[in-house]
């Protein structure tokens, strides 16, 4: 029980402390359910060196600099993007939305990993 409270507090802190705007997630959608969905594609938009150091479980790496050119790879998929602090993720969301991708802003690596670690 203490672990659930701990993860909830971390998740709440990350959500409310990170800068996000103009994301595809409306207030009615639940990012926890989206990240935990078996059909989601998690995209880490950080540089390959950062991705190699640590990333979320089952995430793929498409650096922000490549996201527009590789957006066709993501069409038809439910995509959650994330980075270190959420700034690059915000940019990736805008690019992918313009290219017709169903995209959601996971904000940061820490946020996505905390969601993955939540017990059902």
XYZ file of N, CA, C and O in Angstrom:
480
model
N 0.821 -1.190 0.000
C 0.000 0.000 0.000
C 0.867 1.257 0.000
O 0.571 2.206 -0.691
N 1.938 1.243 0.791
C 2.836 2.398 0.843
C 3.472 2.635 -0.519
O 3.671 3.779 -0.907
N 3.785 1.553 -1.242
C 4.395 1.676 -2.557
C 3.439 2.336 -3.540
O 3.839 3.188 -4.330
N 2.157 1.978 -3.478
C 1.162 2.593 -4.357
C 1.053 4.085 -4.081
O 0.986 4.887 -5.005
N 1.044 4.455 -2.822
C 0.970 5.868 -2.459
C 2.210 6.590 -2.948
O 2.122 7.691 -3.499
N 3.362 5.980 -2.787
C 4.616 6.566 -3.241
C 4.567 6.831 -4.740
O 4.884 7.928 -5.193
N 4.173 5.835 -5.528
C 4.106 6.011 -6.976
C 3.062 7.050 -7.369
O 3.261 7.823 -8.296
N 1.936 7.069 -6.674
C 0.914 8.069 -6.964
C 1.453 9.473 -6.723
O 1.239 10.376 -7.529
N 2.176 9.657 -5.620
C 2.743 10.973 -5.323
C 3.782 11.381 -6.358
O 3.800 12.535 -6.803
N 4.638 10.451 -6.744
C 5.639 10.748 -7.776
C 4.946 11.104 -9.085
O 5.284 12.094 -9.724
N 3.985 10.301 -9.474
C 3.259 10.547 -10.715
C 2.584 11.914 -10.672
O 2.671 12.697 -11.609
N 1.923 12.227 -9.571
C 1.239 13.516 -9.441
C 2.229 14.666 -9.522
O 1.984 15.663 -10.209
N 3.340 14.541 -8.842
C 4.365 15.570 -8.884
C 4.859 15.780 -10.307
O 4.972 16.914 -10.775
N 5.161 14.697 -11.007
C 5.670 14.815 -12.365
C 4.654 15.453 -13.304
O 5.006 16.285 -14.132
N 3.423 15.050 -13.202
C 2.384 15.593 -14.072
C 2.216 17.088 -13.850
O 2.139 17.861 -14.787
N 2.166 17.513 -12.597
C 1.878 18.912 -12.307
C 3.106 19.807 -12.359
O 2.978 21.013 -12.472
N 4.299 19.241 -12.305
C 5.488 20.075 -12.315
C 6.110 20.216 -13.699
O 6.927 21.097 -13.911
N 5.727 19.368 -14.645
C 6.314 19.413 -15.977
C 5.563 20.375 -16.873
O 4.356 20.494 -16.792
N 6.287 21.027 -17.760
C 5.684 21.940 -18.717
C 5.127 21.143 -19.878
O 5.847 20.464 -20.578
N 3.826 21.207 -20.046
C 3.209 20.613 -21.225
C 2.119 21.543 -21.687
O 1.421 22.155 -20.897
N 2.001 21.665 -23.000
C 0.926 22.449 -23.553
C 0.631 21.935 -24.950
O 1.477 21.334 -25.592
N -0.579 22.169 -25.399
C -0.985 21.767 -26.737
C -0.732 20.296 -27.024
O -0.233 19.936 -28.079
N -1.046 19.433 -26.097
C -0.848 18.009 -26.319
C -2.121 17.395 -26.860
O -3.187 17.985 -26.835
N -2.008 16.172 -27.346
C -3.161 15.471 -27.889
C -4.043 14.907 -26.786
O -5.115 14.413 -27.053
N -3.593 14.972 -25.540
C -4.352 14.392 -24.446
C -5.343 15.422 -23.919
O -4.962 16.500 -23.514
N -6.598 15.069 -23.937
C -7.591 15.953 -23.334
C -7.670 15.618 -21.855
O -7.135 14.621 -21.398
N -8.364 16.448 -21.105
C -8.456 16.207 -19.670
C -9.243 14.943 -19.357
O -9.138 14.412 -18.269
N -10.011 14.422 -20.316
C -10.813 13.230 -20.080
C -10.027 11.936 -20.310
O -10.474 10.874 -19.921
N -8.896 12.023 -20.987
C -8.149 10.808 -21.289
C -7.170 10.494 -20.167
O -6.633 11.392 -19.533
N -6.930 9.221 -19.951
C -6.111 8.786 -18.841
C -4.761 8.302 -19.356
O -4.661 7.223 -19.935
N -3.714 9.076 -19.131
C -2.385 8.736 -19.629
C -1.895 7.419 -19.045
O -1.163 6.684 -19.702
N -2.319 7.087 -17.846
C -1.900 5.817 -17.248
C -2.410 4.659 -18.095
O -1.663 3.746 -18.427
N -3.682 4.700 -18.457
C -4.257 3.635 -19.282
C -3.601 3.585 -20.656
O -3.382 2.508 -21.206
N -3.292 4.734 -21.214
C -2.683 4.782 -22.546
C -1.284 4.166 -22.512
O -0.943 3.328 -23.340
N -0.465 4.582 -21.537
C 0.907 4.046 -21.435
C 0.884 2.549 -21.182
O 1.686 1.801 -21.733
N -0.047 2.068 -20.375
C -0.111 0.649 -20.040
C -0.829 -0.191 -21.100
O -0.846 -1.410 -21.008
N -1.387 0.453 -22.106
C -2.102 -0.258 -23.160
C -1.151 -1.178 -23.938
O -0.035 -0.778 -24.272
N -1.574 -2.411 -24.233
C -0.691 -3.334 -24.954
C -0.424 -2.916 -26.403
O 0.550 -3.356 -26.998
N -1.251 -2.030 -26.950
C -1.060 -1.636 -28.346
C -0.397 -0.270 -28.504
O -0.349 0.289 -29.589
N 0.169 0.263 -27.435
C 0.822 1.569 -27.509
C 2.263 1.416 -28.003
O 2.921 0.400 -27.745
N 2.731 2.421 -28.732
C 4.129 2.500 -29.136
C 4.755 3.652 -28.363
O 4.354 4.804 -28.524
N 5.715 3.334 -27.508
C 6.417 4.350 -26.726
C 7.617 4.830 -27.519
O 8.449 4.023 -27.950
N 7.712 6.143 -27.708
C 8.797 6.717 -28.502
C 9.591 7.693 -27.649
O 9.088 8.727 -27.216
N 10.845 7.351 -27.437
C 11.794 8.193 -26.724
C 12.423 9.114 -27.769
O 13.089 8.649 -28.687
N 12.202 10.437 -27.644
C 12.683 11.371 -28.662
C 14.031 11.996 -28.300
O 14.475 12.937 -28.950
N 14.687 11.445 -27.298
C 16.021 11.938 -26.928
C 17.063 11.406 -27.901
O 16.786 10.539 -28.726
N 18.286 11.912 -27.807
C 19.361 11.460 -28.682
C 19.746 10.008 -28.354
O 19.510 9.549 -27.229
N 20.322 9.290 -29.322
C 20.644 7.871 -29.109
C 21.518 7.597 -27.887
O 21.346 6.572 -27.225
N 22.429 8.487 -27.570
C 23.295 8.281 -26.403
C 22.477 8.263 -25.109
O 22.732 7.450 -24.222
N 21.506 9.148 -25.002
C 20.653 9.173 -23.818
C 19.763 7.934 -23.773
O 19.556 7.352 -22.714
N 19.237 7.553 -24.928
C 18.397 6.361 -25.028
C 19.178 5.128 -24.576
O 18.654 4.277 -23.857
N 20.459 5.031 -24.979
C 21.295 3.883 -24.620
C 21.548 3.807 -23.109
O 21.690 2.716 -22.560
N 21.577 4.945 -22.452
C 21.809 4.977 -21.006
C 20.611 4.445 -20.223
O 20.787 3.701 -19.268
N 19.420 4.841 -20.638
C 18.202 4.408 -19.941
C 16.986 4.834 -20.751
O 16.997 5.881 -21.372
N 15.969 3.996 -20.728
C 14.702 4.339 -21.368
C 13.585 3.543 -20.720
O 13.829 2.737 -19.821
N 12.381 3.761 -21.180
C 11.227 3.023 -20.669
C 11.190 1.639 -21.306
O 11.733 1.421 -22.403
N 10.532 0.724 -20.634
C 10.388 -0.639 -21.140
C 9.655 -0.631 -22.488
O 8.625 0.021 -22.636
N 10.214 -1.337 -23.453
C 9.654 -1.497 -24.797
C 9.612 -0.220 -25.628
O 8.899 -0.156 -26.625
N 10.355 0.793 -25.227
C 10.384 2.040 -25.996
C 11.320 1.907 -27.193
O 12.275 1.141 -27.169
N 10.994 2.668 -28.237
C 11.885 2.781 -29.386
C 12.450 4.192 -29.390
O 11.893 5.093 -28.770
N 13.560 4.356 -30.082
C 14.209 5.667 -30.134
C 14.050 6.276 -31.517
O 14.490 5.710 -32.508
N 13.362 7.409 -31.563
C 13.322 8.233 -32.767
C 13.632 9.645 -32.279
O 12.767 10.327 -31.730
N 14.880 10.087 -32.439
C 15.254 11.419 -31.959
C 14.374 12.510 -32.570
O 13.901 12.377 -33.703
N 14.179 13.571 -31.825
C 13.341 14.674 -32.285
C 13.762 15.156 -33.667
O 12.909 15.450 -34.514
N 15.056 15.217 -33.928
C 15.559 15.686 -35.228
C 15.090 14.807 -36.384
O 15.062 15.253 -37.528
N 14.697 13.562 -36.106
C 14.273 12.622 -37.156
C 12.763 12.383 -37.177
O 12.268 11.679 -38.051
N 12.046 12.944 -36.219
C 10.643 12.569 -36.012
C 9.768 12.883 -37.226
O 8.909 12.086 -37.592
N 9.977 14.013 -37.866
C 9.129 14.354 -39.019
C 9.394 13.401 -40.184
O 8.456 12.906 -40.805
N 10.646 13.126 -40.466
C 10.986 12.230 -41.584
C 10.547 10.794 -41.331
O 10.357 10.038 -42.280
N 10.390 10.413 -40.071
C 10.019 9.027 -39.747
C 8.575 8.894 -39.260
O 8.172 7.830 -38.805
N 7.801 9.955 -39.385
C 6.421 9.937 -38.886
C 5.567 8.883 -39.580
O 4.644 8.338 -38.970
N 5.888 8.549 -40.826
C 5.099 7.531 -41.538
C 5.201 6.169 -40.854
O 4.276 5.357 -40.948
N 6.294 5.910 -40.143
C 6.463 4.656 -39.405
C 5.445 4.537 -38.269
O 5.175 3.436 -37.791
N 4.912 5.666 -37.830
C 4.040 5.695 -36.654
C 2.567 5.836 -36.999
O 1.721 5.705 -36.114
N 2.260 6.085 -38.254
C 0.852 6.231 -38.655
C 0.108 4.931 -38.410
O 0.616 3.847 -38.646
N -1.117 5.067 -37.914
C -1.941 3.902 -37.622
C -1.655 3.272 -36.274
O -2.248 2.263 -35.915
N -0.739 3.870 -35.513
C -0.399 3.365 -34.187
C -0.786 4.393 -33.139
O -0.870 5.584 -33.428
N -1.017 3.924 -31.927
C -1.227 4.808 -30.777
C 0.161 5.054 -30.197
O 0.833 4.124 -29.757
N 0.609 6.315 -30.197
C 1.983 6.662 -29.857
C 2.028 7.570 -28.628
O 1.267 8.527 -28.530
N 2.937 7.257 -27.711
C 3.234 8.129 -26.574
C 4.691 8.541 -26.707
O 5.576 7.692 -26.806
N 4.936 9.851 -26.746
C 6.305 10.358 -26.842
C 6.747 10.900 -25.489
O 5.929 11.378 -24.697
N 8.050 10.830 -25.231
C 8.610 11.364 -23.997
C 10.068 11.717 -24.210
O 10.692 11.293 -25.200
N 10.607 12.518 -23.298
C 12.019 12.924 -23.346
C 12.497 13.097 -21.910
O 12.020 12.399 -21.022
N 13.414 14.025 -21.670
C 13.907 14.247 -20.305
C 12.961 15.089 -19.458
O 12.633 14.722 -18.335
N 12.547 16.241 -19.981
C 11.740 17.172 -19.192
C 10.389 17.487 -19.813
O 9.596 18.196 -19.218
N 10.134 17.022 -21.019
C 8.848 17.262 -21.657
C 8.874 18.283 -22.775
O 7.921 18.376 -23.542
N 9.926 19.053 -22.892
C 9.986 20.103 -23.910
C 10.090 19.500 -25.307
O 9.337 19.867 -26.216
N 11.005 18.567 -25.504
C 11.135 17.907 -26.811
C 9.902 17.062 -27.114
O 9.479 16.961 -28.264
N 9.311 16.468 -26.092
C 8.093 15.679 -26.287
C 6.970 16.573 -26.808
O 6.217 16.177 -27.698
N 6.841 17.777 -26.260
C 5.831 18.727 -26.746
C 6.032 19.018 -28.228
O 5.072 19.053 -29.001
N 7.280 19.229 -28.623
C 7.585 19.515 -30.027
C 7.257 18.312 -30.899
O 6.691 18.457 -31.985
N 7.595 17.126 -30.422
C 7.316 15.902 -31.186
C 5.812 15.696 -31.347
O 5.352 15.284 -32.419
N 5.034 15.995 -30.305
C 3.577 15.868 -30.384
C 3.040 16.748 -31.506
O 2.230 16.305 -32.330
N 3.480 17.988 -31.553
C 2.999 18.910 -32.588
C 3.362 18.419 -33.989
O 2.534 18.467 -34.901
N 4.565 17.951 -34.166
C 5.009 17.449 -35.477
C 4.187 16.227 -35.884
O 3.704 16.137 -37.016
N 4.027 15.296 -34.957
C 3.289 14.066 -35.273
C 1.806 14.338 -35.517
O 1.206 13.722 -36.404
N 1.208 15.252 -34.747
C -0.196 15.603 -34.977
C -0.373 16.161 -36.381
O -1.323 15.799 -37.072
N 0.548 17.026 -36.819
C 0.469 17.609 -38.164
C 0.587 16.539 -39.240
O 0.108 16.724 -40.342
N 1.232 15.433 -38.901
C 1.435 14.347 -39.858
C 0.420 13.222 -39.688
O 0.608 12.126 -40.213
N -0.652 13.474 -38.949
C -1.755 12.529 -38.846
C -1.535 11.335 -37.949
O -2.178 10.299 -38.106
N -0.655 11.454 -36.965
C -0.377 10.361 -36.039
C -1.203 10.560 -34.767
O -1.327 11.676 -34.263
N -1.779 9.468 -34.247
C -2.479 9.505 -32.959
C -1.406 9.522 -31.873
O -0.805 8.500 -31.550
N -1.161 10.700 -31.318
C -0.026 10.875 -30.413
C -0.476 11.465 -29.079
O -1.391 12.277 -29.022
N 0.215 11.033 -28.028
C -0.038 11.490 -26.668
C 1.284 11.887 -26.045
O 2.328 11.305 -26.339
N 1.246 12.860 -25.160
C 2.446 13.378 -24.517
C 2.665 12.683 -23.178
O 1.926 12.912 -22.234
N 3.684 11.839 -23.110
C 4.045 11.168 -21.861
C 4.947 12.020 -21.004
O 5.324 11.628 -19.908
N 5.320 13.167 -21.493
C 6.159 14.165 -20.842
C 7.608 13.687 -20.701
O 8.410 13.932 -21.569
N 7.924 12.993 -19.615
C 9.320 12.650 -19.335
C 9.522 11.147 -19.187
O 8.579 10.400 -18.926
N 10.769 10.743 -19.312
C 11.143 9.349 -19.082
C 10.727 8.923 -17.677
O 10.161 7.837 -17.491
N 10.973 9.760 -16.693
C 10.633 9.425 -15.320
C 9.136 9.207 -15.167
O 8.696 8.304 -14.450
N 8.346 10.011 -15.828
C 6.895 9.887 -15.769
C 6.441 8.558 -16.372
O 5.658 7.829 -15.765
N 6.932 8.232 -17.556
C 6.535 6.995 -18.230
C 6.984 5.776 -17.423
O 6.215 4.824 -17.243
N 8.211 5.813 -16.892
C 8.674 4.685 -16.074
C 7.861 4.533 -14.794
O 7.558 3.418 -14.379
N 7.476 5.645 -14.175
C 6.643 5.572 -12.968
C 5.290 4.950 -13.287
O 4.784 4.119 -12.521
N 4.722 5.312 -14.430
C 3.446 4.715 -14.844
C 3.617 3.218 -15.084
O 2.799 2.418 -14.653
N 4.695 2.836 -15.766
C 4.924 1.412 -16.028
C 5.102 0.622 -14.735
O 4.747 -0.538 -14.682
N 5.620 1.258 -13.708
C 5.871 0.575 -12.438
C 4.655 0.522 -11.527
O 4.683 -0.152 -10.503
N 3.589 1.249 -11.879
C 2.371 1.192 -11.072
C 1.773 -0.200 -11.161
O 1.674 -0.789 -12.222
N 1.352 -0.704 -10.017
C 0.671 -2.007 -9.982
C -0.787 -1.772 -10.264
O -1.382 -0.786 -9.853
N -1.407 -2.722 -10.968
C -2.837 -2.593 -11.294
C -3.700 -2.770 -10.083
O -3.474 -3.378 -9.158
